[in-house]
């Protein structure tokens, strides 16, 4: 027998009345919806001058049982990450291990779209599942050490490496 039995999501008062029972059933149904979640990046693949890649993410807010005990989520593997891109042009700033971002849970199974990178039938009848998340980065992270962007009315570029301009023509 386990040292810590699992109590499920029901509270002690959920069976006390018809109203409480109905409330518990509604609460359970609503909890199955795919709400966005803060996550931490655990692994990254497909970065740089490649098609947009994938991250392994860990939800930061733990699960909770009916008596208030918490249990961490497992890692969600193969989550597509976002890149600011239009056609053949992109601003490449891929996620890194340890970044905190947002997992947006899709309404249907996206496994076939991930594999084909085009419109596809759902891979299963799964709905609102964390396995069908996409990742948007940049929440609650530390101050950047390398960056480009506007600071006040000035535009700054700061890098620890070389600043490379590869263009057919350049006017400064």
PDB file of C-alpha atoms in Angstrom:
ATOM      1  CA  UNK A   1       0.000   0.000   0.000  1.00  0.00           C
ATOM      2  CA  UNK A   2       1.282   3.482  -0.812  1.00  0.00           C
ATOM      3  CA  UNK A   3       2.575   5.733   1.966  1.00  0.00           C
ATOM      4  CA  UNK A   4       0.439   8.610   0.710  1.00  0.00           C
ATOM      5  CA  UNK A   5      -2.886   7.496  -0.752  1.00  0.00           C
ATOM      6  CA  UNK A   6      -4.331   9.542  -3.596  1.00  0.00           C
ATOM      7  CA  UNK A   7      -7.523  11.329  -2.558  1.00  0.00           C
ATOM      8  CA  UNK A   8      -8.616  12.602  -5.959  1.00  0.00           C
ATOM      9  CA  UNK A   9     -10.090  16.040  -6.489  1.00  0.00           C
ATOM     10  CA  UNK A  10     -13.225  15.646  -4.361  1.00  0.00           C
ATOM     11  CA  UNK A  11     -13.490  17.670  -1.162  1.00  0.00           C
ATOM     12  CA  UNK A  12     -15.027  16.343   2.047  1.00  0.00           C
ATOM     13  CA  UNK A  13     -18.151  18.495   1.544  1.00  0.00           C
ATOM     14  CA  UNK A  14     -18.786  17.497  -2.096  1.00  0.00           C
ATOM     15  CA  UNK A  15     -21.236  14.735  -1.165  1.00  0.00           C
ATOM     16  CA  UNK A  16     -23.066  16.713   1.527  1.00  0.00           C
ATOM     17  CA  UNK A  17     -25.899  17.842  -0.758  1.00  0.00           C
ATOM     18  CA  UNK A  18     -27.186  17.617  -4.309  1.00  0.00           C
ATOM     19  CA  UNK A  19     -25.923  21.158  -4.924  1.00  0.00           C
ATOM     20  CA  UNK A  20     -22.406  20.295  -3.707  1.00  0.00           C
ATOM     21  CA  UNK A  21     -22.364  17.106  -5.809  1.00  0.00           C
ATOM     22  CA  UNK A  22     -23.400  19.025  -8.926  1.00  0.00           C
ATOM     23  CA  UNK A  23     -20.861  21.739  -8.133  1.00  0.00           C
ATOM     24  CA  UNK A  24     -18.117  19.074  -7.858  1.00  0.00           C
ATOM     25  CA  UNK A  25     -19.111  17.562 -11.214  1.00  0.00           C
ATOM     26  CA  UNK A  26     -19.085  20.980 -12.897  1.00  0.00           C
ATOM     27  CA  UNK A  27     -15.732  21.840 -11.274  1.00  0.00           C
ATOM     28  CA  UNK A  28     -14.273  18.575 -12.620  1.00  0.00           C
ATOM     29  CA  UNK A  29     -15.540  19.223 -16.160  1.00  0.00           C
ATOM     30  CA  UNK A  30     -14.175  22.784 -16.144  1.00  0.00           C
ATOM     31  CA  UNK A  31     -10.787  21.547 -14.889  1.00  0.00           C
ATOM     32  CA  UNK A  32     -10.407  19.452 -18.036  1.00  0.00           C
ATOM     33  CA  UNK A  33     -10.350  22.565 -20.241  1.00  0.00           C
ATOM     34  CA  UNK A  34      -6.982  23.549 -21.648  1.00  0.00           C
ATOM     35  CA  UNK A  35      -6.116  26.799 -19.891  1.00  0.00           C
ATOM     36  CA  UNK A  36      -2.740  28.466 -20.594  1.00  0.00           C
ATOM     37  CA  UNK A  37      -0.012  27.559 -18.099  1.00  0.00           C
ATOM     38  CA  UNK A  38       3.335  29.020 -17.028  1.00  0.00           C
ATOM     39  CA  UNK A  39       6.082  26.533 -17.886  1.00  0.00           C
ATOM     40  CA  UNK A  40       9.866  26.172 -17.717  1.00  0.00           C
ATOM     41  CA  UNK A  41      11.905  25.028 -20.726  1.00  0.00           C
ATOM     42  CA  UNK A  42      13.790  21.780 -19.974  1.00  0.00           C
ATOM     43  CA  UNK A  43      15.232  21.010 -23.454  1.00  0.00           C
ATOM     44  CA  UNK A  44      15.355  22.703 -26.877  1.00  0.00           C
ATOM     45  CA  UNK A  45      15.771  21.229 -30.383  1.00  0.00           C
ATOM     46  CA  UNK A  46      15.748  22.752 -33.868  1.00  0.00           C
ATOM     47  CA  UNK A  47      17.273  26.156 -33.119  1.00  0.00           C
ATOM     48  CA  UNK A  48      19.156  28.630 -35.302  1.00  0.00           C
ATOM     49  CA  UNK A  49      18.852  28.595 -39.093  1.00  0.00           C
ATOM     50  CA  UNK A  50      16.463  25.652 -39.106  1.00  0.00           C
ATOM     51  CA  UNK A  51      12.695  25.378 -39.326  1.00  0.00           C
ATOM     52  CA  UNK A  52      11.090  26.347 -36.026  1.00  0.00           C
ATOM     53  CA  UNK A  53      11.831  23.657 -33.442  1.00  0.00           C
ATOM     54  CA  UNK A  54      10.462  22.122 -30.295  1.00  0.00           C
ATOM     55  CA  UNK A  55      10.910  22.419 -26.541  1.00  0.00           C
ATOM     56  CA  UNK A  56      10.325  20.086 -23.630  1.00  0.00           C
ATOM     57  CA  UNK A  57       8.450  22.027 -20.951  1.00  0.00           C
ATOM     58  CA  UNK A  58       7.514  21.561 -17.301  1.00  0.00           C
ATOM     59  CA  UNK A  59       4.358  23.232 -15.918  1.00  0.00           C
ATOM     60  CA  UNK A  60       5.317  25.417 -12.939  1.00  0.00           C
ATOM     61  CA  UNK A  61       2.005  25.329 -11.057  1.00  0.00           C
ATOM     62  CA  UNK A  62       1.611  21.915  -9.420  1.00  0.00           C
ATOM     63  CA  UNK A  63      -1.488  19.742  -9.483  1.00  0.00           C
ATOM     64  CA  UNK A  64      -3.539  19.621  -6.293  1.00  0.00           C
ATOM     65  CA  UNK A  65      -5.695  16.881  -4.792  1.00  0.00           C
ATOM     66  CA  UNK A  66      -8.916  17.223  -2.807  1.00  0.00           C
ATOM     67  CA  UNK A  67      -7.128  17.702   0.524  1.00  0.00           C
ATOM     68  CA  UNK A  68      -4.731  20.352  -0.813  1.00  0.00           C
ATOM     69  CA  UNK A  69      -1.577  18.278  -1.289  1.00  0.00           C
ATOM     70  CA  UNK A  70       0.444  19.176  -4.361  1.00  0.00           C
ATOM     71  CA  UNK A  71       2.106  16.965  -6.931  1.00  0.00           C
ATOM     72  CA  UNK A  72       4.372  18.225  -9.746  1.00  0.00           C
ATOM     73  CA  UNK A  73       3.422  17.668 -13.376  1.00  0.00           C
ATOM     74  CA  UNK A  74       5.606  15.600 -15.659  1.00  0.00           C
ATOM     75  CA  UNK A  75       7.576  17.018 -18.580  1.00  0.00           C
ATOM     76  CA  UNK A  76       5.663  17.708 -21.804  1.00  0.00           C
ATOM     77  CA  UNK A  77       7.876  16.686 -24.735  1.00  0.00           C
ATOM     78  CA  UNK A  78       7.942  18.009 -28.305  1.00  0.00           C
ATOM     79  CA  UNK A  79       6.082  21.282 -27.827  1.00  0.00           C
ATOM     80  CA  UNK A  80       6.434  23.630 -30.846  1.00  0.00           C
ATOM     81  CA  UNK A  81       7.828  27.059 -29.963  1.00  0.00           C
ATOM     82  CA  UNK A  82       6.948  30.375 -31.588  1.00  0.00           C
ATOM     83  CA  UNK A  83       9.290  32.501 -33.660  1.00  0.00           C
ATOM     84  CA  UNK A  84       8.481  35.979 -34.997  1.00  0.00           C
ATOM     85  CA  UNK A  85       8.347  35.141 -38.691  1.00  0.00           C
ATOM     86  CA  UNK A  86       6.663  36.379 -41.838  1.00  0.00           C
ATOM     87  CA  UNK A  87       7.238  34.361 -45.018  1.00  0.00           C
ATOM     88  CA  UNK A  88      10.990  33.833 -45.454  1.00  0.00           C
ATOM     89  CA  UNK A  89      11.931  36.552 -42.939  1.00  0.00           C
ATOM     90  CA  UNK A  90      12.329  35.880 -39.228  1.00  0.00           C
ATOM     91  CA  UNK A  91      13.704  37.346 -36.064  1.00  0.00           C
ATOM     92  CA  UNK A  92      15.507  34.375 -34.524  1.00  0.00           C
ATOM     93  CA  UNK A  93      15.619  34.369 -30.742  1.00  0.00           C
ATOM     94  CA  UNK A  94      15.027  30.758 -29.827  1.00  0.00           C
ATOM     95  CA  UNK A  95      14.231  29.653 -26.260  1.00  0.00           C
ATOM     96  CA  UNK A  96      16.929  28.359 -23.912  1.00  0.00           C
ATOM     97  CA  UNK A  97      16.845  25.817 -21.107  1.00  0.00           C
ATOM     98  CA  UNK A  98      15.561  27.510 -17.948  1.00  0.00           C
ATOM     99  CA  UNK A  99      13.398  30.091 -19.743  1.00  0.00           C
ATOM    100  CA  UNK A 100       9.917  30.658 -18.376  1.00  0.00           C
ATOM    101  CA  UNK A 101       7.116  31.020 -20.882  1.00  0.00           C
ATOM    102  CA  UNK A 102       3.490  30.302 -21.576  1.00  0.00           C
ATOM    103  CA  UNK A 103       2.055  27.012 -22.831  1.00  0.00           C
ATOM    104  CA  UNK A 104      -1.134  27.574 -24.784  1.00  0.00           C
ATOM    105  CA  UNK A 105      -3.212  24.400 -24.862  1.00  0.00           C
ATOM    106  CA  UNK A 106      -4.824  23.696 -28.247  1.00  0.00           C
ATOM    107  CA  UNK A 107      -8.403  22.452 -28.414  1.00  0.00           C
ATOM    108  CA  UNK A 108      -7.640  19.309 -30.459  1.00  0.00           C
ATOM    109  CA  UNK A 109      -4.783  16.837 -30.985  1.00  0.00           C
ATOM    110  CA  UNK A 110      -2.061  18.638 -32.998  1.00  0.00           C
ATOM    111  CA  UNK A 111       0.348  15.681 -33.422  1.00  0.00           C
ATOM    112  CA  UNK A 112      -0.294  15.308 -37.181  1.00  0.00           C
ATOM    113  CA  UNK A 113       0.146  19.042 -37.807  1.00  0.00           C
ATOM    114  CA  UNK A 114       3.455  18.927 -35.889  1.00  0.00           C
ATOM    115  CA  UNK A 115       4.638  15.982 -38.001  1.00  0.00           C
ATOM    116  CA  UNK A 116       3.451  17.309 -41.400  1.00  0.00           C
ATOM    117  CA  UNK A 117       3.773  21.078 -40.838  1.00  0.00           C
ATOM    118  CA  UNK A 118       0.520  21.549 -42.786  1.00  0.00           C
ATOM    119  CA  UNK A 119      -3.246  21.208 -42.291  1.00  0.00           C
ATOM    120  CA  UNK A 120      -4.037  17.691 -41.089  1.00  0.00           C
ATOM    121  CA  UNK A 121      -6.730  15.641 -39.395  1.00  0.00           C
ATOM    122  CA  UNK A 122      -6.429  15.410 -35.605  1.00  0.00           C
ATOM    123  CA  UNK A 123      -4.173  12.551 -34.527  1.00  0.00           C
ATOM    124  CA  UNK A 124      -6.817  11.279 -32.091  1.00  0.00           C
ATOM    125  CA  UNK A 125     -10.027  12.332 -30.364  1.00  0.00           C
ATOM    126  CA  UNK A 126      -7.992  13.965 -27.570  1.00  0.00           C
ATOM    127  CA  UNK A 127      -9.176  17.474 -26.601  1.00  0.00           C
ATOM    128  CA  UNK A 128      -7.720  20.272 -24.443  1.00  0.00           C
ATOM    129  CA  UNK A 129      -4.712  18.177 -23.401  1.00  0.00           C
ATOM    130  CA  UNK A 130      -1.331  19.522 -22.279  1.00  0.00           C
ATOM    131  CA  UNK A 131       0.299  17.239 -24.869  1.00  0.00           C
ATOM    132  CA  UNK A 132      -1.188  19.610 -27.475  1.00  0.00           C
ATOM    133  CA  UNK A 133       0.478  22.789 -26.252  1.00  0.00           C
ATOM    134  CA  UNK A 134       2.453  25.449 -28.115  1.00  0.00           C
ATOM    135  CA  UNK A 135       5.121  27.536 -26.347  1.00  0.00           C
ATOM    136  CA  UNK A 136       5.458  31.327 -26.235  1.00  0.00           C
ATOM    137  CA  UNK A 137       8.512  32.493 -24.316  1.00  0.00           C
ATOM    138  CA  UNK A 138       9.549  35.494 -22.332  1.00  0.00           C
ATOM    139  CA  UNK A 139       7.633  35.622 -19.030  1.00  0.00           C
ATOM    140  CA  UNK A 140       9.231  36.201 -15.602  1.00  0.00           C
ATOM    141  CA  UNK A 141      12.790  35.785 -16.967  1.00  0.00           C
ATOM    142  CA  UNK A 142      15.903  37.635 -15.762  1.00  0.00           C
ATOM    143  CA  UNK A 143      17.188  40.797 -17.475  1.00  0.00           C
ATOM    144  CA  UNK A 144      18.840  39.980 -20.831  1.00  0.00           C
ATOM    145  CA  UNK A 145      22.598  40.307 -21.275  1.00  0.00           C
ATOM    146  CA  UNK A 146      22.440  40.326 -25.091  1.00  0.00           C
ATOM    147  CA  UNK A 147      19.713  42.223 -26.904  1.00  0.00           C
ATOM    148  CA  UNK A 148      18.630  44.518 -29.681  1.00  0.00           C
ATOM    149  CA  UNK A 149      15.856  47.020 -29.327  1.00  0.00           C
ATOM    150  CA  UNK A 150      14.807  50.473 -28.363  1.00  0.00           C
ATOM    151  CA  UNK A 151      15.973  51.822 -25.006  1.00  0.00           C
ATOM    152  CA  UNK A 152      14.318  55.213 -24.640  1.00  0.00           C
ATOM    153  CA  UNK A 153      14.657  56.890 -28.033  1.00  0.00           C
ATOM    154  CA  UNK A 154      17.893  55.068 -28.949  1.00  0.00           C
ATOM    155  CA  UNK A 155      18.276  51.721 -30.705  1.00  0.00           C
ATOM    156  CA  UNK A 156      20.801  49.414 -29.039  1.00  0.00           C
ATOM    157  CA  UNK A 157      22.490  46.218 -30.196  1.00  0.00           C
ATOM    158  CA  UNK A 158      24.511  44.355 -27.573  1.00  0.00           C
ATOM    159  CA  UNK A 159      26.140  40.993 -28.165  1.00  0.00           C
ATOM    160  CA  UNK A 160      28.959  38.986 -26.620  1.00  0.00           C
ATOM    161  CA  UNK A 161      29.920  37.735 -30.090  1.00  0.00           C
ATOM    162  CA  UNK A 162      30.497  39.350 -33.473  1.00  0.00           C
ATOM    163  CA  UNK A 163      27.967  41.685 -35.075  1.00  0.00           C
ATOM    164  CA  UNK A 164      27.525  40.271 -38.591  1.00  0.00           C
ATOM    165  CA  UNK A 165      25.694  42.005 -41.440  1.00  0.00           C
ATOM    166  CA  UNK A 166      25.201  39.733 -44.465  1.00  0.00           C
ATOM    167  CA  UNK A 167      23.476  41.768 -47.182  1.00  0.00           C
ATOM    168  CA  UNK A 168      23.762  42.394 -50.913  1.00  0.00           C
ATOM    169  CA  UNK A 169      23.966  46.124 -50.099  1.00  0.00           C
ATOM    170  CA  UNK A 170      24.338  48.137 -46.894  1.00  0.00           C
ATOM    171  CA  UNK A 171      23.699  51.851 -46.261  1.00  0.00           C
ATOM    172  CA  UNK A 172      24.682  53.351 -42.909  1.00  0.00           C
TER     173      UNK A 172
END
